[in-house]
Each structure stands twice: as structure tokens, then as C-alpha cells.
Amino acid sequence: WIAVKLLTDGAKEECRERECGSLWQALWVILVADMSMGIDNMLAVGAASHGNLFLLLFGLALSIPFVVFMSNLLSRWMDRWPIILWIGAVVLGRVGGEMMITDPWVQGLLNPSKGIEYTVQAFFILLVCMSSKWLVSRRNAATLAVQPVLLAGPARQNEGA
């Protein structure tokens, strides 16, 4: 779902309609957002490390400063080169599919071959990309349906006289 939201929302700004009423509300929003992104980051690095402690520690040591210090630059890059969003979504779809098909319970139940593992990963990559495209086109169609279209200029009162 995170990968789909990444592609459907892209660089679009959210929460314009909702502003914090006080400093404490703003701090709470920032705290909750930072905690959720931190947990998400730890889960992603943990999954990508496949139980290798060195990779886990290296990934956390690299990703935390990167997120903290490079988020503004990365945001500008995503605005400038939207392909970065697609690359991120593909990676998330692949890792999500890999996590599901290589789960020990699924391995014990299905005992999938490497070909099946790669097929599941490709399926989730396609699922993320295609569902994002569909949601964006649906949102754009809804936006166009709501906006009035003026094909002619203002109506004249005495046109027939």
C-alpha cells in the first residue's frame, strides 16, 4: 500500500485543508509522522538484510542519516525526476512480494521454486504499478467530472433580439 500511495500521491502536497491549531498539535503530528517513518524504515532495512546482522546495522547506519539529512534534497529530486518514485515503488513491490513468498510459513506450506518466487515478485511489481496508474486515472477522471467546462463565452441576454 505504501508503494501505491507513493505513486498515486507523488509529490502532491497533502493536508492543505487541515492545519494544526496549536504548537502542541503540530508537535504531535511531527512526532507521530517521525515515529511511523522510523518504524517503516527499520522494517524495510530489516527485511532487506535477510537476517544478516552486518547488513542490518550497515543499512540502519546508512539510512537514518540519509533520511534525516537528505529528505529535502530527495523531495526536490522526486519533483524533478518522477522516475525516482517509480523506482522506489518497484523496489517496494519486489521486496513485499519477496517477503511474502519467502516467509518460513509460506515456504513450509507451498515450498515454491525459485521461478515461482520471481513470478510472485514480478506480480507484486505489476500490481503496484498498475493499481497506481488505475487510481491516478480514476482520480483525474473524477477531477475532470467535477470541474465545469466553459466552451463558449458568457451567454448574452439579447442575443435573439
Short mmCIF file of N, CA and C in Angstrom, two decimals:
data_model
loop_
_atom_site.label_atom_id
_atom_site.label_comp_id
_atom_site.label_asym_id
_atom_site.label_seq_id
_atom_site.Cartn_x
_atom_site.Cartn_y
_atom_site.Cartn_z
N TRP A 1 0.83 -1.19 0.00
CA TRP A 1 0.00 0.00 0.00
C TRP A 1 0.87 1.25 0.00
N ILE A 2 1.99 1.21 0.70
CA ILE A 2 2.90 2.35 0.74
C ILE A 2 3.41 2.66 -0.65
N ALA A 3 3.74 1.64 -1.42
CA ALA A 3 4.23 1.86 -2.78
C ALA A 3 3.15 2.47 -3.67
N VAL A 4 1.91 2.01 -3.52
CA VAL A 4 0.81 2.58 -4.30
C VAL A 4 0.59 4.04 -3.92
N LYS A 5 0.60 4.34 -2.62
CA LYS A 5 0.44 5.73 -2.17
C LYS A 5 1.58 6.60 -2.68
N LEU A 6 2.79 6.04 -2.74
CA LEU A 6 3.93 6.77 -3.25
C LEU A 6 3.69 7.23 -4.68
N LEU A 7 3.15 6.33 -5.50
CA LEU A 7 2.92 6.68 -6.89
C LEU A 7 1.67 7.52 -7.10
N THR A 8 0.61 7.25 -6.36
CA THR A 8 -0.62 8.00 -6.59
C THR A 8 -0.55 9.41 -6.04
N ASP A 9 0.14 9.59 -4.92
CA ASP A 9 0.26 10.93 -4.35
C ASP A 9 1.46 11.66 -4.90
N GLY A 10 2.52 10.93 -5.19
CA GLY A 10 3.71 11.53 -5.76
C GLY A 10 4.19 12.70 -4.95
N ALA A 11 4.46 13.78 -5.63
CA ALA A 11 4.96 14.98 -4.96
C ALA A 11 3.84 15.92 -4.58
N LYS A 12 2.60 15.49 -4.77
CA LYS A 12 1.45 16.32 -4.44
C LYS A 12 1.42 16.61 -2.95
N GLU A 13 1.14 17.84 -2.62
CA GLU A 13 1.10 18.20 -1.21
C GLU A 13 -0.23 17.78 -0.61
N GLU A 14 -0.15 17.22 0.58
CA GLU A 14 -1.35 16.77 1.28
C GLU A 14 -1.59 17.64 2.49
N CYS A 15 -2.75 17.48 3.07
CA CYS A 15 -3.13 18.11 4.34
C CYS A 15 -3.19 19.63 4.24
N ARG A 16 -3.47 20.16 3.08
CA ARG A 16 -3.64 21.60 2.97
C ARG A 16 -4.92 22.05 3.66
N GLU A 17 -5.93 21.15 3.68
CA GLU A 17 -7.21 21.52 4.27
C GLU A 17 -7.19 21.45 5.79
N ARG A 18 -6.17 20.84 6.35
CA ARG A 18 -6.11 20.67 7.80
C ARG A 18 -4.85 21.31 8.34
N GLU A 19 -5.02 22.25 9.22
CA GLU A 19 -3.88 22.89 9.85
C GLU A 19 -3.94 22.64 11.35
N CYS A 20 -2.79 22.67 11.96
CA CYS A 20 -2.74 22.47 13.40
C CYS A 20 -3.15 23.76 14.09
N GLY A 21 -3.92 23.61 15.14
CA GLY A 21 -4.42 24.77 15.87
C GLY A 21 -3.46 25.29 16.93
N SER A 22 -2.50 24.46 17.33
CA SER A 22 -1.59 24.90 18.38
C SER A 22 -0.22 24.28 18.15
N LEU A 23 0.73 24.76 18.91
CA LEU A 23 2.09 24.23 18.84
C LEU A 23 2.11 22.76 19.25
N TRP A 24 1.33 22.40 20.28
CA TRP A 24 1.30 21.02 20.75
C TRP A 24 0.73 20.08 19.70
N GLN A 25 -0.29 20.52 18.97
CA GLN A 25 -0.85 19.70 17.89
C GLN A 25 0.18 19.50 16.79
N ALA A 26 0.89 20.56 16.44
CA ALA A 26 1.92 20.46 15.41
C ALA A 26 3.04 19.51 15.85
N LEU A 27 3.46 19.62 17.09
CA LEU A 27 4.49 18.73 17.61
C LEU A 27 4.02 17.28 17.61
N TRP A 28 2.76 17.06 17.97
CA TRP A 28 2.20 15.71 17.98
C TRP A 28 2.20 15.12 16.57
N VAL A 29 1.78 15.90 15.58
CA VAL A 29 1.75 15.43 14.19
C VAL A 29 3.16 15.07 13.74
N ILE A 30 4.12 15.92 14.05
CA ILE A 30 5.51 15.66 13.66
C ILE A 30 6.04 14.41 14.36
N LEU A 31 5.74 14.26 15.64
CA LEU A 31 6.21 13.11 16.41
C LEU A 31 5.64 11.81 15.85
N VAL A 32 4.34 11.79 15.58
CA VAL A 32 3.71 10.58 15.05
C VAL A 32 4.25 10.25 13.66
N ALA A 33 4.42 11.27 12.82
CA ALA A 33 4.96 11.03 11.48
C ALA A 33 6.38 10.50 11.55
N ASP A 34 7.20 11.09 12.40
CA ASP A 34 8.59 10.64 12.53
C ASP A 34 8.67 9.22 13.07
N MET A 35 7.83 8.90 14.05
CA MET A 35 7.85 7.54 14.61
C MET A 35 7.40 6.52 13.57
N SER A 36 6.36 6.84 12.81
CA SER A 36 5.88 5.88 11.81
C SER A 36 6.90 5.70 10.69
N MET A 37 7.56 6.79 10.28
CA MET A 37 8.58 6.66 9.24
C MET A 37 9.79 5.90 9.77
N GLY A 38 10.13 6.11 11.04
CA GLY A 38 11.26 5.38 11.62
C GLY A 38 10.99 3.90 11.70
N ILE A 39 9.79 3.53 12.13
CA ILE A 39 9.43 2.11 12.21
C ILE A 39 9.41 1.50 10.82
N ASP A 40 8.85 2.23 9.85
CA ASP A 40 8.81 1.76 8.47
C ASP A 40 10.23 1.54 7.95
N ASN A 41 11.11 2.48 8.25
CA ASN A 41 12.49 2.37 7.81
C ASN A 41 13.17 1.15 8.43
N MET A 42 12.97 0.93 9.73
CA MET A 42 13.58 -0.21 10.39
C MET A 42 13.06 -1.53 9.82
N LEU A 43 11.75 -1.60 9.56
CA LEU A 43 11.19 -2.82 8.98
C LEU A 43 11.74 -3.09 7.59
N ALA A 44 11.85 -2.03 6.78
CA ALA A 44 12.37 -2.19 5.42
C ALA A 44 13.82 -2.66 5.43
N VAL A 45 14.65 -2.03 6.26
CA VAL A 45 16.05 -2.43 6.33
C VAL A 45 16.17 -3.84 6.90
N GLY A 46 15.37 -4.16 7.91
CA GLY A 46 15.39 -5.50 8.48
C GLY A 46 15.01 -6.56 7.47
N ALA A 47 14.01 -6.27 6.66
CA ALA A 47 13.59 -7.23 5.64
C ALA A 47 14.64 -7.37 4.55
N ALA A 48 15.26 -6.28 4.16
CA ALA A 48 16.26 -6.33 3.10
C ALA A 48 17.55 -7.01 3.56
N SER A 49 17.82 -7.02 4.87
CA SER A 49 19.06 -7.61 5.37
C SER A 49 19.00 -9.14 5.44
N HIS A 50 17.82 -9.72 5.38
CA HIS A 50 17.63 -11.19 5.40
C HIS A 50 18.33 -11.84 6.59
N GLY A 51 18.28 -11.19 7.75
CA GLY A 51 18.85 -11.78 8.95
C GLY A 51 20.35 -11.58 9.11
N ASN A 52 21.00 -10.94 8.17
CA ASN A 52 22.44 -10.68 8.25
C ASN A 52 22.64 -9.46 9.15
N LEU A 53 23.26 -9.65 10.31
CA LEU A 53 23.43 -8.57 11.28
C LEU A 53 24.27 -7.42 10.73
N PHE A 54 25.32 -7.74 9.98
CA PHE A 54 26.15 -6.67 9.40
C PHE A 54 25.32 -5.81 8.45
N LEU A 55 24.55 -6.44 7.56
CA LEU A 55 23.72 -5.69 6.62
C LEU A 55 22.66 -4.86 7.35
N LEU A 56 22.10 -5.42 8.42
CA LEU A 56 21.11 -4.69 9.20
C LEU A 56 21.72 -3.43 9.81
N LEU A 57 22.84 -3.59 10.48
CA LEU A 57 23.49 -2.44 11.12
C LEU A 57 23.99 -1.43 10.09
N PHE A 58 24.56 -1.93 9.00
CA PHE A 58 25.03 -1.03 7.94
C PHE A 58 23.86 -0.28 7.32
N GLY A 59 22.76 -0.99 7.05
CA GLY A 59 21.58 -0.35 6.46
C GLY A 59 20.99 0.71 7.35
N LEU A 60 20.89 0.41 8.64
CA LEU A 60 20.36 1.41 9.58
C LEU A 60 21.32 2.59 9.71
N ALA A 61 22.62 2.31 9.80
CA ALA A 61 23.60 3.39 9.93
C ALA A 61 23.62 4.27 8.68
N LEU A 62 23.34 3.70 7.54
CA LEU A 62 23.33 4.48 6.30
C LEU A 62 21.99 5.18 6.09
N SER A 63 20.89 4.49 6.36
CA SER A 63 19.58 5.04 6.01
C SER A 63 19.09 6.13 6.96
N ILE A 64 19.38 6.01 8.25
CA ILE A 64 18.87 7.01 9.19
C ILE A 64 19.46 8.38 8.92
N PRO A 65 20.78 8.55 8.79
CA PRO A 65 21.29 9.88 8.44
C PRO A 65 20.82 10.34 7.06
N PHE A 66 20.69 9.38 6.14
CA PHE A 66 20.22 9.74 4.80
C PHE A 66 18.81 10.32 4.86
N VAL A 67 17.94 9.68 5.60
CA VAL A 67 16.56 10.17 5.73
C VAL A 67 16.54 11.53 6.42
N VAL A 68 17.32 11.66 7.48
CA VAL A 68 17.31 12.91 8.25
C VAL A 68 17.87 14.07 7.45
N PHE A 69 19.03 13.88 6.85
CA PHE A 69 19.73 14.99 6.21
C PHE A 69 19.42 15.17 4.73
N MET A 70 18.94 14.12 4.09
CA MET A 70 18.75 14.20 2.64
C MET A 70 17.29 14.25 2.21
N SER A 71 16.36 14.31 3.16
CA SER A 71 14.95 14.26 2.79
C SER A 71 14.55 15.44 1.91
N ASN A 72 15.04 16.62 2.20
CA ASN A 72 14.69 17.79 1.39
C ASN A 72 15.25 17.65 -0.03
N LEU A 73 16.49 17.22 -0.13
CA LEU A 73 17.09 17.02 -1.45
C LEU A 73 16.36 15.93 -2.22
N LEU A 74 16.05 14.83 -1.55
CA LEU A 74 15.33 13.75 -2.20
C LEU A 74 13.96 14.19 -2.67
N SER A 75 13.30 15.03 -1.89
CA SER A 75 12.00 15.56 -2.29
C SER A 75 12.12 16.40 -3.56
N ARG A 76 13.15 17.23 -3.61
CA ARG A 76 13.36 18.04 -4.83
C ARG A 76 13.68 17.14 -6.02
N TRP A 77 14.47 16.10 -5.81
CA TRP A 77 14.79 15.18 -6.90
C TRP A 77 13.54 14.47 -7.40
N MET A 78 12.65 14.06 -6.47
CA MET A 78 11.41 13.39 -6.89
C MET A 78 10.51 14.33 -7.67
N ASP A 79 10.52 15.62 -7.32
CA ASP A 79 9.75 16.60 -8.10
C ASP A 79 10.35 16.76 -9.49
N ARG A 80 11.66 16.76 -9.56
CA ARG A 80 12.34 16.99 -10.83
C ARG A 80 12.34 15.75 -11.72
N TRP A 81 12.58 14.59 -11.12
CA TRP A 81 12.64 13.32 -11.86
C TRP A 81 11.65 12.33 -11.27
N PRO A 82 10.41 12.32 -11.74
CA PRO A 82 9.39 11.41 -11.18
C PRO A 82 9.73 9.93 -11.33
N ILE A 83 10.69 9.60 -12.18
CA ILE A 83 11.09 8.19 -12.32
C ILE A 83 11.59 7.63 -10.99
N ILE A 84 12.11 8.51 -10.12
CA ILE A 84 12.57 8.07 -8.80
C ILE A 84 11.41 7.46 -8.02
N LEU A 85 10.22 8.04 -8.15
CA LEU A 85 9.03 7.49 -7.48
C LEU A 85 8.74 6.08 -7.99
N TRP A 86 8.84 5.89 -9.30
CA TRP A 86 8.56 4.59 -9.89
C TRP A 86 9.61 3.56 -9.46
N ILE A 87 10.86 3.98 -9.40
CA ILE A 87 11.91 3.06 -8.95
C ILE A 87 11.66 2.64 -7.51
N GLY A 88 11.32 3.60 -6.66
CA GLY A 88 11.01 3.28 -5.27
C GLY A 88 9.82 2.36 -5.14
N ALA A 89 8.79 2.59 -5.94
CA ALA A 89 7.60 1.74 -5.88
C ALA A 89 7.91 0.33 -6.38
N VAL A 90 8.73 0.21 -7.41
CA VAL A 90 9.13 -1.11 -7.92
C VAL A 90 9.91 -1.87 -6.85
N VAL A 91 10.83 -1.18 -6.19
CA VAL A 91 11.62 -1.83 -5.14
C VAL A 91 10.70 -2.28 -4.00
N LEU A 92 9.76 -1.42 -3.59
CA LEU A 92 8.84 -1.79 -2.52
C LEU A 92 7.95 -2.97 -2.92
N GLY A 93 7.46 -2.97 -4.16
CA GLY A 93 6.65 -4.09 -4.64
C GLY A 93 7.43 -5.39 -4.67
N ARG A 94 8.66 -5.32 -5.15
CA ARG A 94 9.51 -6.51 -5.21
C ARG A 94 9.82 -7.04 -3.82
N VAL A 95 10.23 -6.16 -2.91
CA VAL A 95 10.57 -6.58 -1.56
C VAL A 95 9.34 -7.13 -0.84
N GLY A 96 8.19 -6.50 -1.04
CA GLY A 96 6.96 -7.01 -0.44
C GLY A 96 6.61 -8.40 -0.93
N GLY A 97 6.72 -8.61 -2.24
CA GLY A 97 6.47 -9.94 -2.80
C GLY A 97 7.48 -10.96 -2.31
N GLU A 98 8.73 -10.54 -2.23
CA GLU A 98 9.77 -11.44 -1.74
C GLU A 98 9.54 -11.82 -0.28
N MET A 99 9.16 -10.83 0.54
CA MET A 99 8.91 -11.11 1.95
C MET A 99 7.77 -12.11 2.12
N MET A 100 6.74 -11.98 1.29
CA MET A 100 5.60 -12.89 1.41
C MET A 100 5.93 -14.30 0.97
N ILE A 101 6.58 -14.43 -0.18
CA ILE A 101 6.81 -15.77 -0.73
C ILE A 101 7.96 -16.49 -0.02
N THR A 102 8.87 -15.75 0.63
CA THR A 102 9.98 -16.40 1.33
C THR A 102 9.73 -16.52 2.84
N ASP A 103 8.55 -16.16 3.28
CA ASP A 103 8.20 -16.32 4.69
C ASP A 103 8.29 -17.81 5.05
N PRO A 104 8.87 -18.11 6.21
CA PRO A 104 9.02 -19.53 6.57
C PRO A 104 7.71 -20.32 6.57
N TRP A 105 6.61 -19.72 6.99
CA TRP A 105 5.34 -20.43 6.99
C TRP A 105 4.91 -20.74 5.55
N VAL A 106 5.04 -19.74 4.65
CA VAL A 106 4.68 -19.95 3.24
C VAL A 106 5.63 -20.97 2.60
N GLN A 107 6.91 -20.88 2.94
CA GLN A 107 7.88 -21.85 2.41
C GLN A 107 7.51 -23.28 2.83
N GLY A 108 7.15 -23.44 4.10
CA GLY A 108 6.76 -24.77 4.59
C GLY A 108 5.48 -25.26 3.96
N LEU A 109 4.55 -24.34 3.69
CA LEU A 109 3.26 -24.73 3.13
C LEU A 109 3.34 -25.02 1.63
N LEU A 110 3.99 -24.14 0.88
CA LEU A 110 3.99 -24.25 -0.59
C LEU A 110 5.29 -24.80 -1.17
N ASN A 111 6.40 -24.61 -0.48
CA ASN A 111 7.72 -24.99 -0.99
C ASN A 111 7.91 -24.52 -2.43
N PRO A 112 7.81 -23.19 -2.67
CA PRO A 112 7.88 -22.68 -4.05
C PRO A 112 9.30 -22.75 -4.61
N SER A 113 9.38 -22.97 -5.91
CA SER A 113 10.67 -22.96 -6.59
C SER A 113 11.13 -21.51 -6.77
N LYS A 114 12.38 -21.35 -7.21
CA LYS A 114 12.91 -20.00 -7.47
C LYS A 114 12.09 -19.30 -8.55
N GLY A 115 11.65 -20.05 -9.54
CA GLY A 115 10.83 -19.46 -10.60
C GLY A 115 9.53 -18.88 -10.07
N ILE A 116 8.91 -19.59 -9.14
CA ILE A 116 7.68 -19.11 -8.52
C ILE A 116 7.98 -17.87 -7.68
N GLU A 117 9.09 -17.89 -6.96
CA GLU A 117 9.46 -16.72 -6.15
C GLU A 117 9.61 -15.48 -7.04
N TYR A 118 10.31 -15.63 -8.16
CA TYR A 118 10.49 -14.49 -9.07
C TYR A 118 9.16 -14.07 -9.70
N THR A 119 8.29 -15.03 -9.98
CA THR A 119 6.98 -14.72 -10.55
C THR A 119 6.14 -13.93 -9.56
N VAL A 120 6.18 -14.32 -8.29
CA VAL A 120 5.43 -13.59 -7.26
C VAL A 120 5.97 -12.17 -7.12
N GLN A 121 7.29 -12.02 -7.15
CA GLN A 121 7.87 -10.68 -7.07
C GLN A 121 7.45 -9.82 -8.26
N ALA A 122 7.49 -10.40 -9.46
CA ALA A 122 7.06 -9.66 -10.65
C ALA A 122 5.58 -9.31 -10.57
N PHE A 123 4.77 -10.24 -10.04
CA PHE A 123 3.34 -9.97 -9.88
C PHE A 123 3.12 -8.75 -8.98
N PHE A 124 3.82 -8.67 -7.87
CA PHE A 124 3.63 -7.55 -6.95
C PHE A 124 4.17 -6.24 -7.53
N ILE A 125 5.23 -6.31 -8.32
CA ILE A 125 5.70 -5.11 -9.01
C ILE A 125 4.62 -4.61 -9.96
N LEU A 126 4.06 -5.51 -10.76
CA LEU A 126 2.99 -5.13 -11.69
C LEU A 126 1.74 -4.66 -10.96
N LEU A 127 1.41 -5.33 -9.86
CA LEU A 127 0.24 -4.94 -9.08
C LEU A 127 0.37 -3.51 -8.57
N VAL A 128 1.53 -3.18 -8.02
CA VAL A 128 1.78 -1.83 -7.51
C VAL A 128 1.68 -0.81 -8.64
N CYS A 129 2.36 -1.06 -9.75
CA CYS A 129 2.39 -0.09 -10.85
C CYS A 129 1.02 0.07 -11.52
N MET A 130 0.36 -1.05 -11.78
CA MET A 130 -0.93 -0.97 -12.48
C MET A 130 -2.03 -0.40 -11.59
N SER A 131 -2.06 -0.77 -10.32
CA SER A 131 -3.09 -0.22 -9.44
C SER A 131 -2.86 1.28 -9.22
N SER A 132 -1.61 1.70 -9.18
CA SER A 132 -1.33 3.13 -9.04
C SER A 132 -1.79 3.89 -10.27
N LYS A 133 -1.48 3.36 -11.45
CA LYS A 133 -1.94 4.00 -12.69
C LYS A 133 -3.46 4.09 -12.72
N TRP A 134 -4.13 3.02 -12.34
CA TRP A 134 -5.59 2.99 -12.35
C TRP A 134 -6.16 4.02 -11.37
N LEU A 135 -5.60 4.08 -10.16
CA LEU A 135 -6.10 5.04 -9.16
C LEU A 135 -5.87 6.48 -9.61
N VAL A 136 -4.73 6.76 -10.23
CA VAL A 136 -4.45 8.11 -10.71
C VAL A 136 -5.42 8.48 -11.83
N SER A 137 -5.66 7.55 -12.77
CA SER A 137 -6.59 7.86 -13.85
C SER A 137 -8.01 8.04 -13.33
N ARG A 138 -8.39 7.26 -12.33
CA ARG A 138 -9.72 7.41 -11.72
C ARG A 138 -9.85 8.75 -11.01
N ARG A 139 -8.80 9.15 -10.29
CA ARG A 139 -8.81 10.44 -9.60
C ARG A 139 -8.85 11.59 -10.61
N ASN A 140 -8.10 11.47 -11.70
CA ASN A 140 -8.12 12.52 -12.73
C ASN A 140 -9.47 12.60 -13.41
N ALA A 141 -10.11 11.47 -13.66
CA ALA A 141 -11.44 11.48 -14.27
C ALA A 141 -12.46 12.12 -13.33
N ALA A 142 -12.36 11.84 -12.05
CA ALA A 142 -13.27 12.43 -11.08
C ALA A 142 -13.05 13.94 -10.98
N THR A 143 -11.80 14.36 -11.06
CA THR A 143 -11.49 15.80 -11.02
C THR A 143 -12.06 16.49 -12.24
N LEU A 144 -11.92 15.87 -13.42
CA LEU A 144 -12.45 16.47 -14.64
C LEU A 144 -13.98 16.52 -14.63
N ALA A 145 -14.61 15.52 -14.04
CA ALA A 145 -16.07 15.48 -14.00
C ALA A 145 -16.62 16.56 -13.08
N VAL A 146 -15.88 16.96 -12.08
CA VAL A 146 -16.35 17.96 -11.13
C VAL A 146 -16.16 19.36 -11.66
N GLN A 147 -15.10 19.58 -12.43
CA GLN A 147 -14.81 20.92 -12.94
C GLN A 147 -15.74 21.26 -14.10
N PRO A 148 -16.40 22.44 -14.06
CA PRO A 148 -17.24 22.84 -15.18
C PRO A 148 -16.38 23.25 -16.37
N VAL A 149 -16.87 22.95 -17.54
CA VAL A 149 -16.14 23.28 -18.76
C VAL A 149 -16.89 24.39 -19.47
N LEU A 150 -16.21 25.48 -19.74
CA LEU A 150 -16.79 26.58 -20.48
C LEU A 150 -16.27 26.55 -21.90
N LEU A 151 -17.13 26.15 -22.82
CA LEU A 151 -16.73 26.07 -24.22
C LEU A 151 -16.99 27.39 -24.93
N ALA A 152 -18.02 28.08 -24.54
CA ALA A 152 -18.35 29.36 -25.16
C ALA A 152 -18.17 30.45 -24.12
N GLY A 153 -18.19 31.67 -24.60
CA GLY A 153 -18.07 32.81 -23.69
C GLY A 153 -19.35 32.97 -22.89
N PRO A 154 -19.46 34.04 -22.12
CA PRO A 154 -20.66 34.27 -21.32
C PRO A 154 -21.90 34.42 -22.22
N ALA A 155 -23.01 33.92 -21.74
CA ALA A 155 -24.25 34.00 -22.51
C ALA A 155 -24.72 35.46 -22.59
N ARG A 156 -25.19 35.82 -23.78
CA ARG A 156 -25.71 37.19 -23.97
C ARG A 156 -27.21 37.20 -23.79
N GLN A 157 -27.67 38.21 -23.10
CA GLN A 157 -29.11 38.28 -22.80
C GLN A 157 -29.93 38.63 -24.04
N ASN A 158 -29.45 39.50 -24.87
CA ASN A 158 -30.21 39.99 -26.01
C ASN A 158 -29.75 39.38 -27.31
N GLU A 159 -29.31 38.15 -27.30
CA GLU A 159 -28.75 37.54 -28.50
C GLU A 159 -29.80 37.31 -29.56
N GLY A 160 -31.00 36.95 -29.21
CA GLY A 160 -32.04 36.66 -30.19
C GLY A 160 -32.81 37.89 -30.62
N ALA A 161 -32.66 39.05 -30.03
CA ALA A 161 -33.46 40.23 -30.32
C ALA A 161 -32.92 41.05 -31.43
#
